[in-house]
GROMACS .gro file of C-alpha atoms in nm:
model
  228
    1UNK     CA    1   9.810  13.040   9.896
    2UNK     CA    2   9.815  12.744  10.134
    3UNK     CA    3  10.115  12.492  10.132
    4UNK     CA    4  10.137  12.128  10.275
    5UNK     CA    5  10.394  12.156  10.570
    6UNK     CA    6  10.715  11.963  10.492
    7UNK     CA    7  10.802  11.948  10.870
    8UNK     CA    8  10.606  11.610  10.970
    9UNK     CA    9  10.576  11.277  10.878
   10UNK     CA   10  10.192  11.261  10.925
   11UNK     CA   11  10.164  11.479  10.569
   12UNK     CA   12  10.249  11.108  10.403
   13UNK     CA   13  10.327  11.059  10.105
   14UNK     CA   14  10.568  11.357  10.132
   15UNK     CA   15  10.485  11.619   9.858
   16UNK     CA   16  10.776  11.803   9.731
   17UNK     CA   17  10.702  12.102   9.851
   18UNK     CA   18  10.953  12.389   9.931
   19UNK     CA   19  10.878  12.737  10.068
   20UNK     CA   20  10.615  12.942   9.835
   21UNK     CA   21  10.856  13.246   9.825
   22UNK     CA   22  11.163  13.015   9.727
   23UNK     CA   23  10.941  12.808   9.472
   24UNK     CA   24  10.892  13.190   9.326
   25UNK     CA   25  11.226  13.299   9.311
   26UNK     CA   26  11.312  12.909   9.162
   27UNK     CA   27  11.091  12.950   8.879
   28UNK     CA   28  11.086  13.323   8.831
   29UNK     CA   29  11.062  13.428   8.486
   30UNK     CA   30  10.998  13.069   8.335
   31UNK     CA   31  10.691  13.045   8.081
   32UNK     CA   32  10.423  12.814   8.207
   33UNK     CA   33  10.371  12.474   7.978
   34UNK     CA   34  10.072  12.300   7.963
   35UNK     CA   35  10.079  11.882   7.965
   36UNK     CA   36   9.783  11.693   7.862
   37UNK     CA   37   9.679  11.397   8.069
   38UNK     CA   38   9.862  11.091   8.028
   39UNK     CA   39  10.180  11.288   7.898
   40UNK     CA   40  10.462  11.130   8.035
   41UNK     CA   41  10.748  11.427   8.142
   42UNK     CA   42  11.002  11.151   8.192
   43UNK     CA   43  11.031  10.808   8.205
   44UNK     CA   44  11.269  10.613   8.397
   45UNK     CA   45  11.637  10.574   8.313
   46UNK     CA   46  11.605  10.892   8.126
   47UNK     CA   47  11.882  11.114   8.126
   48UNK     CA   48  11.735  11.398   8.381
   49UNK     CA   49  11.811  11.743   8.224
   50UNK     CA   50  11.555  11.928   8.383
   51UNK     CA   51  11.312  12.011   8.712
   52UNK     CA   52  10.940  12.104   8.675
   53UNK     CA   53  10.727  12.299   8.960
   54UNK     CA   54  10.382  12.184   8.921
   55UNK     CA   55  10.186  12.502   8.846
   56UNK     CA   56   9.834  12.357   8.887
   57UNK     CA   57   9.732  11.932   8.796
   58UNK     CA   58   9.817  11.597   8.935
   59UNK     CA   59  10.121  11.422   8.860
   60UNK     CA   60  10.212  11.072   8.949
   61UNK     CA   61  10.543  10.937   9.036
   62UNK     CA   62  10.599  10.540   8.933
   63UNK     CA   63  10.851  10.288   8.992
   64UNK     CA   64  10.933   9.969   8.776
   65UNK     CA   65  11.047   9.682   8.795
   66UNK     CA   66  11.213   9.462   8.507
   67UNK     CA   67  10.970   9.298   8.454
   68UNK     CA   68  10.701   9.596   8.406
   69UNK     CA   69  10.581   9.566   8.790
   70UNK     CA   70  10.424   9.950   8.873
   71UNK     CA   71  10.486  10.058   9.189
   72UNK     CA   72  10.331  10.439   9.249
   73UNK     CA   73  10.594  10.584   9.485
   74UNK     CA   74  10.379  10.960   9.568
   75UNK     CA   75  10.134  11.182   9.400
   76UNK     CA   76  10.247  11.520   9.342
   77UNK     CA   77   9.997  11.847   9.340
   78UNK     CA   78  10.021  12.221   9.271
   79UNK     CA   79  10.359  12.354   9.394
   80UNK     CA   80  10.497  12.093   9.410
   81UNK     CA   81  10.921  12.012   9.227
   82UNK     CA   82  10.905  11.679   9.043
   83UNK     CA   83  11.238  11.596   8.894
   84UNK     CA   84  11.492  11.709   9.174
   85UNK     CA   85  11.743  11.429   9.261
   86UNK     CA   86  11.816  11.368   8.863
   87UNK     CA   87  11.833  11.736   8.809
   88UNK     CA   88  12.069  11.780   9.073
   89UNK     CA   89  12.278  11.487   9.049
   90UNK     CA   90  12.285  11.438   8.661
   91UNK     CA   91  12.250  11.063   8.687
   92UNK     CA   92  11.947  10.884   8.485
   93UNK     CA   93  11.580  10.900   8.645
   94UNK     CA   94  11.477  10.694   8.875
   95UNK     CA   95  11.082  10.682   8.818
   96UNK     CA   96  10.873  10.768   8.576
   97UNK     CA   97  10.646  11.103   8.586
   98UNK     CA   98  10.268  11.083   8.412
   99UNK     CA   99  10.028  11.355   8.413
  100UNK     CA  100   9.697  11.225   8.559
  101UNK     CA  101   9.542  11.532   8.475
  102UNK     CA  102   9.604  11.823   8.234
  103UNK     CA  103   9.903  11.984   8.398
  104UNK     CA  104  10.054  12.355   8.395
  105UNK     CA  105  10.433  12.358   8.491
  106UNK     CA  106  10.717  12.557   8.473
  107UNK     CA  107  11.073  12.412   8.449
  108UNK     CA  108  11.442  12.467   8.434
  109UNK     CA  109  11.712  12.336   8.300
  110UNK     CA  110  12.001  12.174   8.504
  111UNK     CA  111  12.241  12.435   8.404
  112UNK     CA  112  11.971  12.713   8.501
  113UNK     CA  113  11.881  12.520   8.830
  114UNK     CA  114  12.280  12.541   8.959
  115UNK     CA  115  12.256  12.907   8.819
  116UNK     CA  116  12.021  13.022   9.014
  117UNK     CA  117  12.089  12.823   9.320
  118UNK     CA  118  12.443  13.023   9.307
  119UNK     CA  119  12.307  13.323   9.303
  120UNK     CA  120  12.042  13.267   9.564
  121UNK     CA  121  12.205  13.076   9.845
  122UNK     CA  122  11.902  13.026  10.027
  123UNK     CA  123  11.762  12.808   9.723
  124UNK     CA  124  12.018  12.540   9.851
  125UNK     CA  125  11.867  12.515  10.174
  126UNK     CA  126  11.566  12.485  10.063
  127UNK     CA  127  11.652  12.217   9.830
  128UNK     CA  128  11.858  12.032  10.109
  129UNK     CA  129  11.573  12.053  10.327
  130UNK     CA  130  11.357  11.899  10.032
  131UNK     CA  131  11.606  11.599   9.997
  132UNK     CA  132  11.608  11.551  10.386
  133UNK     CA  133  11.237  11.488  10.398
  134UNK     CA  134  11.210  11.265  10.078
  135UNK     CA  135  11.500  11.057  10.239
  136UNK     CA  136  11.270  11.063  10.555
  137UNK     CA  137  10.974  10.972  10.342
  138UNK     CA  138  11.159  10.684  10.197
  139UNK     CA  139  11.271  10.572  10.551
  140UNK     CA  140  10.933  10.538  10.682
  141UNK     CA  141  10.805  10.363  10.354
  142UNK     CA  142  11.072  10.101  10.405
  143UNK     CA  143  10.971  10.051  10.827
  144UNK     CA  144  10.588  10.025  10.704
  145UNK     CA  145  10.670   9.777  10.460
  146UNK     CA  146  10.882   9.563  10.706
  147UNK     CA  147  10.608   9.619  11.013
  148UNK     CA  148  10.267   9.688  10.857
  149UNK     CA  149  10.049   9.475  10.696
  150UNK     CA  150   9.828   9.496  10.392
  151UNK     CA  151   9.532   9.669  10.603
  152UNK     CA  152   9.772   9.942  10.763
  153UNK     CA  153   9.950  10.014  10.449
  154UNK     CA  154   9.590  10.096  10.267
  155UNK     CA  155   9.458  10.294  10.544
  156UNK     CA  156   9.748  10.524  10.499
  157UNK     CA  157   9.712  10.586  10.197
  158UNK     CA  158   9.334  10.608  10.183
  159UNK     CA  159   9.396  10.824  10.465
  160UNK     CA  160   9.694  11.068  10.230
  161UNK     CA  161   9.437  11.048   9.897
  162UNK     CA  162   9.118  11.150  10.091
  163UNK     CA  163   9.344  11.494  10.225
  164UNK     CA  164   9.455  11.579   9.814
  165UNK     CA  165   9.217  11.385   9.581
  166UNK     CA  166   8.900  11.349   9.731
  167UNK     CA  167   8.627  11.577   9.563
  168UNK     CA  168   8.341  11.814   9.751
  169UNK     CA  169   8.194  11.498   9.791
  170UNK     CA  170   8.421  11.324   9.963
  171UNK     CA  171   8.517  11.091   9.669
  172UNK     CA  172   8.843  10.992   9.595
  173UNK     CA  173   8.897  10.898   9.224
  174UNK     CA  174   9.107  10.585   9.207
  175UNK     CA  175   9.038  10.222   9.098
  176UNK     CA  176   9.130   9.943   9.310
  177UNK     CA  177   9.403   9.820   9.093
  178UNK     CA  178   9.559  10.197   9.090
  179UNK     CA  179   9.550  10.158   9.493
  180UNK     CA  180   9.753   9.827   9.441
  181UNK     CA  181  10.016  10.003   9.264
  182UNK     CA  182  10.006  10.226   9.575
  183UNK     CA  183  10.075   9.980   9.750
  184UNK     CA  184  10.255   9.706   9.535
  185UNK     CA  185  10.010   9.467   9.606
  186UNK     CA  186   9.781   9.236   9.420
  187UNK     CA  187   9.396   9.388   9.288
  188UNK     CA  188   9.274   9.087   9.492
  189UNK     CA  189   9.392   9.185   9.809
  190UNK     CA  190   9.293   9.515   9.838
  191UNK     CA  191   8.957   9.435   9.691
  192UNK     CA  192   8.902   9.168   9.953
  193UNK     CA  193   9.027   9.467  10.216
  194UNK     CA  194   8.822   9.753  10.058
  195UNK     CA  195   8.490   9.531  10.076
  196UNK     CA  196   8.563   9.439  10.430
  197UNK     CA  197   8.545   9.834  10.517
  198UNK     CA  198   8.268   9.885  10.338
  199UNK     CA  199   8.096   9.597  10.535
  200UNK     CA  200   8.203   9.750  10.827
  201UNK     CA  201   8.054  10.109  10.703
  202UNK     CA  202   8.391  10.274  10.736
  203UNK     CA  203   8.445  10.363  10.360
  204UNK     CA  204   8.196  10.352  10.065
  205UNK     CA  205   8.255  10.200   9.707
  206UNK     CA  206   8.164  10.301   9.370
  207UNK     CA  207   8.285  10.234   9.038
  208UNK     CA  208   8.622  10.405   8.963
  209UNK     CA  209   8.597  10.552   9.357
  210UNK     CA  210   8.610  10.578   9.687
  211UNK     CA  211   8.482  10.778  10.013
  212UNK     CA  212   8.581  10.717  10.394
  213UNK     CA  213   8.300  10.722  10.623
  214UNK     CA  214   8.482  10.663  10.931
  215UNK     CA  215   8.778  10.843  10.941
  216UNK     CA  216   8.823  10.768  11.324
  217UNK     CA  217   8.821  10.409  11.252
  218UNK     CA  218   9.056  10.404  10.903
  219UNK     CA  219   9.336  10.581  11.142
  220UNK     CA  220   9.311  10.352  11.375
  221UNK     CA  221   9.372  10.055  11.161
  222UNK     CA  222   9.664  10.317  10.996
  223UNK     CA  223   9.835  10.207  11.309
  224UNK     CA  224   9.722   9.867  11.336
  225UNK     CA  225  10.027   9.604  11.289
  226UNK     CA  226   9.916   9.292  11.359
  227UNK     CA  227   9.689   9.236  11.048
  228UNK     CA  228   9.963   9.015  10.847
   0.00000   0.00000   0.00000
C-alpha cells in the first residue's frame, strides 16, 4: 500500500497519517464499521471518547464559528486517524467530522488507545510525530493566512484536492461554495478567481467540478503574495 509522507510541508493539508505497520498494530483486532455519507462521527464540543482510522472513504474535518461560519480545516483519506488530540487529551472536540462518502473505519476507545500505546511504546512516537506535523500544519495555515492572498490560498488547495480527489479524469468534485469553506472566504470571491483561471485556460469549470489544466501555472500563483 502507498502512504502520503508526513515528513514535508508540500503534502498540504497534512493528512493524519502515521506509519502503515503502526496504524496496524493501532487498530489490530478492531471490527471495521461502515458510515454512510453525511454521517457525522462527531461534532464539535463533543466529549471525544474515541479515535477512528479511516479504513477506505473521505472524511471532512470542519470548524465553526458561533455564529454557524464553516471553515473546512483538512480532508482526511484512507489511513488516515481522525479524532487524535480529543482522544488523547480527553477535552471536548474541536471540529466536527462528516463523512463525504460512505466510509469504513475502525476505532478505539480512549481507554483502549492509552492501553495499547503502553504496551507498544513505539505507538507514542508515532503519535508524537503525528501531533508535531498537525502543529506544523497549523503553523503554516496561520503564515498563509497573514501573507497570502485570496489567489495563493486557492491555488493551494486546488493544488492539495487535484493530488486526493481528482478522478481519472482529472476532475475534482467540489462546488465553489465548498472551496470557500476551504478557504473561509466568500462564494463570490472565489467564483470571480475560479473564472479568471478558466479565462486564462489554467483550470476548467463544470457544474459541481473542477480540473487544472496548467498545473505549472496554478503553482506558481501557489507562491504568489502580492495578489491582496
Amino acid at each position: 500500500m502507498a502512504f502520503a509522507s508526513a515528513n514535508d510541508r508540500n503534502d498540504l493539508p497534512r493528512l493524519a497519517r502515521i506509519d502503515p505497520r503502526q496504524f496496524e498494530l493501532l487498530f489490530s483486532g478492531c471490527k471495521v464499521e461502515r458510515y454512510a455519507a453525511g454521517q457525522h462521527l462527531f461534532v464539535q464540543e463533543d466529549a471525544a471518547d474515541r479515535i477512528y482510522g479511516v479504513m477506505s472513504g473521505t472524511v471532512e474535518i470542519s470548524i465553526y464559528s458561533p455564529g454557524g461560519q464553516k471553515l473546512v480545516a483538512n480532508i482526511e483519506l484512507s489511513r488516515s486517524l481522525v479524532g487524535e488530540i480529543g482522544a488523547l487529551d480527553g477535552r471536548p472536540r474541536t471540529a466536527t467530522a462528516i463523512c463525504l462518502t460512505a466510509c469504513e473505519l475502525v476505532s478505539l476507545s480512549r481507554a483502549q488507545l492509552f492501553d495499547r500505546i503502553e504496551k507498544n511504546p513505539p505507538l507514542a512516537r508515532a503519535m508524537i510525530d503525528l501531533l508535531c506535523a498537525r502543529l506544523r500544519w497549523v503553523s503554516g495555515e496561520l503564515g498563509d493566512q497573514a501573507f497570502f492572498g485570496i489567489e495563493a490560498r486557492l491555488a493551494k488547495r486546488l493544488v492539495f484536492l487535484g493530488g486526493v480527489m481528482a478522478d481519472g479524469d482529472g476532475w475534482i468534485p467540489i462546488s465553489q461554495s465548498e472551496l470557500g469553506e476551504f478557504l473561509g472566504a466568500t462564494r463570490e470571491s472565489v467564483n470571480k478567481t475560479l473564472n479568471d483561471w478558466r479565462s486564462r485556460r489554467i483550470i476548467d469549470i463544470k457544474r459541481g467540478g473542477l480540473r487544472i489544466t496548467d498545473a505549472r501555472a496554478l503553482s506558481t500563483i501557489a507562491e504568489s503574495q502580492d495578489d491582496d
